[in-house]
Structures are given as C-alpha cells and as structure tokens.
Amino acid sequence: MENVQETKVKRKSPALLIAVLTAVLVIGAGAVSAFFLFNKSPKVKYLLAETKTFTQIGDLFEERYKNEVDWLDVQKKKPVESTYDLSAEWNDPSAGYDMVELQRILNNTTFSMSQVKDPVEKEWEMNFSGKFGSVSTDFATLYFTPEKMMAALPFTDKLLFFMDEDYGKMMRETDAFYEGPDKLGLSRLFEEQFSMDGEFQTYVKEEYMEYLYHELPEDAFTNEKEEIELFGEKMKTEKVAMKLSEEQVKSLLVDLFKKAREDEKLKALLKEQIAFSTMTDDISDRKLTELVRDFEDSLDEAIDKVNGWHIPNGIESTIWHKSSSIVKREFAMSIGETKDDIATLKIEGVQLLDNSSQKWEYSFTGTNPTMQEDAVIDFKGDLTWKDGKSDDTITITVEDTTITYKGKEELDGKVRTFNREFSVSDEDFAPKLVWSGKATHEKDSMKADHDFTIIDPSGSISESEIYLRLKQEGKVVKKVEMPDESKNLVDVGKMSSDEMDDLEDELAAEFEKWVTELMGDLQSELENF
C-alpha cells in the first residue's frame, strides 16, 4: 500500500495558496445576502453585487437549458431507464485491404449501456452489451443497493454478490496486505452529488461566509459614482472598492486559520468528503486521519508564519456595478514568505450579463521572481440567446495557444438542435472536435442523437472520414427489475481464499467456453458481409 507519508502535499510555500483561497472567500462572501436587506453601506453594496452577479449567472444558464435542467430534476425523484448506444462510421476510399476490413468491423459494431436507477427505493441496475452485425451479447449486468452489489455474467448462471460490510474481509482474503476500507461505500452511489456540496457547502457558507462578513472592516470599503466605457458604450455605474491593508489581511488570515483549526465539524465534513470523492480507491480510516492531520499541520504552520509573510499591498479589489450586477472588476494581491519570494495575482476584466447576450473580457496575470515574464491568461466570451437561437464564442489564450469554443443552437419547443466546435491551436497544431446533434426533452422522457467528428486541418483526416455516434434515450419507469435472489446466489464476501480460488477456476473454464463460441459467431458474421 502507498505509504501515508507519500500522500502528503509538498508545501514549499503554503502562503500563496492559502491566502488566495482566502481571497476567493472574501470575494464570494456575498452569499450571506440575508444580512444586506436594509443595510446600504459600501461593504454591503460590494457583497450584494457579488451575490447578485453569481446568482444571475446561474439563472441565465438554467433559463437557457430549462428542458435539460428539468430532466435532471426528474431523475432525482423518479426511477428512470436510460440507454446509450455508441457506434462509429469510417469511410476512407483510399484505404488498403487490411484497413477496409477494419472499417467493416468498426462500422458494424455497437457498444451499449443501459441502466435503471431508482433514487427513492435506492436500487440501480446497469447492463453492458455489444452488437456486431446480427450477433448480440451481454457483457455484464450489475445491481446495486446501499447494502450490496450483485453481478450477473453471460457465461454462468450464478449470481455473484457481496455485502458492503464484507468488502474489507473479501479484499483481505485476496490480498493479505490489504489495508483499505472495510466498506466500499455503496450507499454513496445514491447521493445526489459526488462533490463538495450539500452539507459541506451549506456549513462553509453559513459558518465561514457569515464570519468573514462580520470580520471585514467597514472602513475598508468606499464607493462613488463613475461613468465607464463598456464594449464601446458609455455606462453610469457605482464603483465600490475594498482595500485591506497588510495588517488587516494578516489579522483576518490568522483568525480564520485558528477558527478552521479548532473546527471539529469542518474537519469531520472534510474527512467525509475525501472518503466520498475517493470511494473506489483504497483509502483507510488511518489514511483519512493522516490527511486531515496534514490539513491541521498546514494551518498550524500558516498561523505560526503568517505574521512573517510579506503582503506589501494587502488585498485590493474594486468592482463597478449597475443595479448590483457587476460590469467591471479589478483585483490584485501580492504575497510571499520573504521579500525576495513575492508572487502577484492580478485580475482585470469587464462583463455584461443581459438576458439575450452575455459578454466578458478578462485577463489573469501571475508573476513571481523565478519567471522571466508574466504568465497571462486571457478569457473572452460572447454569447447570444434570442428567439430560441444562440451564437456563442469563447476563447482562452495562454501564450501562443488558443482554446476556442464556437456553438450554434436552436430550440423549437422541446427540441434542441446544436453544433458545437472545440479547437486548440498553436503555431504547429490545430485540431478541432465537432459535436453536433439533436435532443428532445419531454416531461417523462428524452431522446438525443450526438455526432462527434475530429477535424485535422493538416489534411490527414478529413471531416467526413470518421466520426462517433451516440444515441441516447431516457424514460420514467415504474421500478428497477432486481434479480431473483432465490436461485444460484453466491456470496463471495463470505468465502475463504480457497473457496475463491475454486470459484475462479470454475468461472475461468466457463468464460473460455463462452469466448470460443462467441468468436465463432463473430467469424461467421464477418464472412457473411
């Protein structure tokens, strides 16, 4: 097993990382908008603008993709059957005999995955299958509940399963040195989200955002009216600036680190999230404890050293807003453990978020003494959505490399047609991925066809030569059809290592016979083409 020491993050200089994360919290502290209903101080105006702008972005996305969002909500409340069929088409007139044979195989092959998941009863069936010409076969059918996992395989009539509580014992029977978890964590498969969300997010927002709101000094904020030019037009705005001195930043950081260091609920939630995000990895309680201890050590180190850090200009953050919607932003922070090791982050940009169009131009600049020149990332976007039609362009530029997204969509009732292009270009290379198709979302069902094409402007692959096709369907069903557990049930979680060896030998013989018969069917099918 990987040594716990090897899992520790190398903390050459934790100052910049922790401080920038704190700055993000400061900027995002607007989440506690309940405090701001009647207070109109500069601090409140600053935080309200952050809150409204963040919410506005989410609302614009949900409005544009309302059909898709509604279908996601259906899947959280009702049992839904989903199927995915993946195939390819490859047509190259200049291909040789061997390549023609490969094209025939590829063009007649389909891989499928179907599932039925019930979020209420917490049952989940997944089936994997394939088809070559007229020959179809199942590869495996898996069943999950919060307590156990079952597997039905095409080459045996046995239904293999293990209880989640027996997972650790089963692994130790196969590996005497196993030190992973005693449970695989099947119950987490039925949680809504596999991220730091839910209780963790709610707790951080309520406990730490509110804390930062109260701790940020009122006199650090100023506001004034100012007219600016935005995408070629004059606009009257309110400018709100936050200026935290070096001493104020250090005091805020120390208090924040101390609060987090002694917060047992935060550490318990963090430990739970780490285990949750690595559910399929071998991570033991001892290893989780070590990771949380690393978190504590990092905070202890930061608390001890923060007063010695150099933050020459503190934090400077200025926003320009109109009706609490941010249209311009400037942010700057420099920090280092010594005067000769100061790194700087600057963010400058403008944005305009209307219902029918969203534009932005942002520049992120980073510097440190070891860099010969500034690291600059330019992030630009121009999105339109009017009368059910969109025309979008987003670019990210880093030095000589540009990542571009171009998309066109049209929504007619429940039917969305789309063409989306993703490209990466530098001096010598410019591949493009085209994703096109049509999707229909009803209240209790959906259908979608997706085509993926890779285009190489160098000419080695033309647009029409090869593409992948994904057909997707979903519908609400009554329930998951779980298997009959009264016959041929084999509990591998309770087996000894000798019993597992005998089962493995038996399954290997059955698998070999199944593969031989399948290969014969596939060969006959190929000869009939």
Steps between C-alpha positions, in 0.01 A plus 500: 500500500618852430679643801294763677794736498499496121146635495599825665507809286841658460455837666799701385300818538141468631463874536383582148261204474328558833485877458355481149235257624420748774475778244253290302292461815517873558381571147228237527379607842193647335325166551373629835262744335238460774699750704485765232132567452491834674867594540638705211856561618785471243588157642145378457482642146822318413379167635150539358644556152711184535193306612267623228755451222577144605128419520436672168749274321328190634155631411605577141634147456191337648267710287686414181514128577172471687395180321826326591493628859141381543598153375784487753249582772274214383788254539543610862140417586386206284637170366639564152620260232786634287669340198817600316605348166848588375602424142741635240514560128823499305510544123837535333499419124880497492536239775685175427357150537586464870355843581183423301453189714547707814249757372241226443543376855484848650198606295301195610583514872287660771573520871203558730442591861158508660401576853197539720552701815245562772611784730212438743520122548879524451535224242716512190543263207775544239540284190791498254460335161628504144385422149694401189276473197219269610701351791409647837641417841482623858829568677371548853202619700571668833252573779553739790322580821645693795577164664629275223625458145400215267634389162337282234748380235407350160717189535360373832158459658639602839407836649811629676465752779660642811367707787662838539585419860703197378708695248806533725497130592465402135797717399718359777422148383646590160782723632647439842655848501176684422454804728213675324149572627276232647212635293500599135240769572214386275254730673684796350398390152153625582604841621397785271846644449855369502663830599559733789139605511198443714572514873864596448414797279214611723719487810788692341261764365315549825795471738785659304335739257304657784817508707689683225212739451516608863881504511555715190545857630248758383770762445668277241222580253427817306257580221440771240313557176703456182428488129695235308521375144375146457532327162505835324211658690490743793340368817427662836608270783577492868862425584562316827854437618629270773851575629635275775837600638778251564421502872128450438564209263734331750255545785215364288708201391618411850149516643363299208771233528451469875128463456544228237772327707268456797187426298436130557184499289688648204769232530241224531322625186833534319592144594164378376540685171849356443369148557200573280705634208735198512229237550650251256857547626664315786491766769499390862377681810863534606588663170201733524610600848849573369361717220293702746809528722688642202223758473546587868878517460466735205280730704736484799791587273306786345396638841862494615638663186228735378632802689833452329347491152538796271175636359624840389173633358250294695194410294358746251167412341283744307172435327280717281134404505172611351190400697720263704619316188879518467619640166869553577750353745858555613675286759860494616692318770872442558633257760820320587680343792799731439550833325679317221226241449190709435242374252227720359155424362308763304153467350356761269189478290163622383173317454142565399234248597169563323221252443570482126878535500797455730843643426820503699869570458727401788875489546674299775863593560740316728858593583773372728878553522582173324302588187672674213172660393146531627261207458186636337172324431240682292143380533237641264141414424219619278171311544164582350160344565200652325180353361621149584826536308857535619832602352787454747875548501736444793879521483776433751847614397823402676818620328487357145217255568134581453207281605180594320137398533247595234141391526167550329173371643132522416219408736157423355271411789657188651744435214853644506733471200862595550843520346791553739864528400797471734844581362854537630752687292863596534773565246507142363181322606129583469266200549127551531226294663151553359204393714167525320159350545142531617343449843133483600393528864144427609362488854551124536744412220788619284679405179826629359735429210860616532765495226868560584746577221872574521631738236869545429567804279833344400300268275588162652139452611218661305172600660296220341735208555435395859259594774341358812125486553327483835126430520344576835153429635338538839156444645326477833419141602318338790795335672833322469467131413734351757611135453345195664727434796349162582704311238872452436604776741871497586622719788866565415529731800473205738742273311842391618800541269484128406132530413576805289771308314256219421237749380759678285602172333139410431416843356818502290402173332148627430639829369737323260214295357283810461775698324569211259135481397473879470810524279356231275175696459693821429715328237193363324339843505810662352514246218140584406572870446 
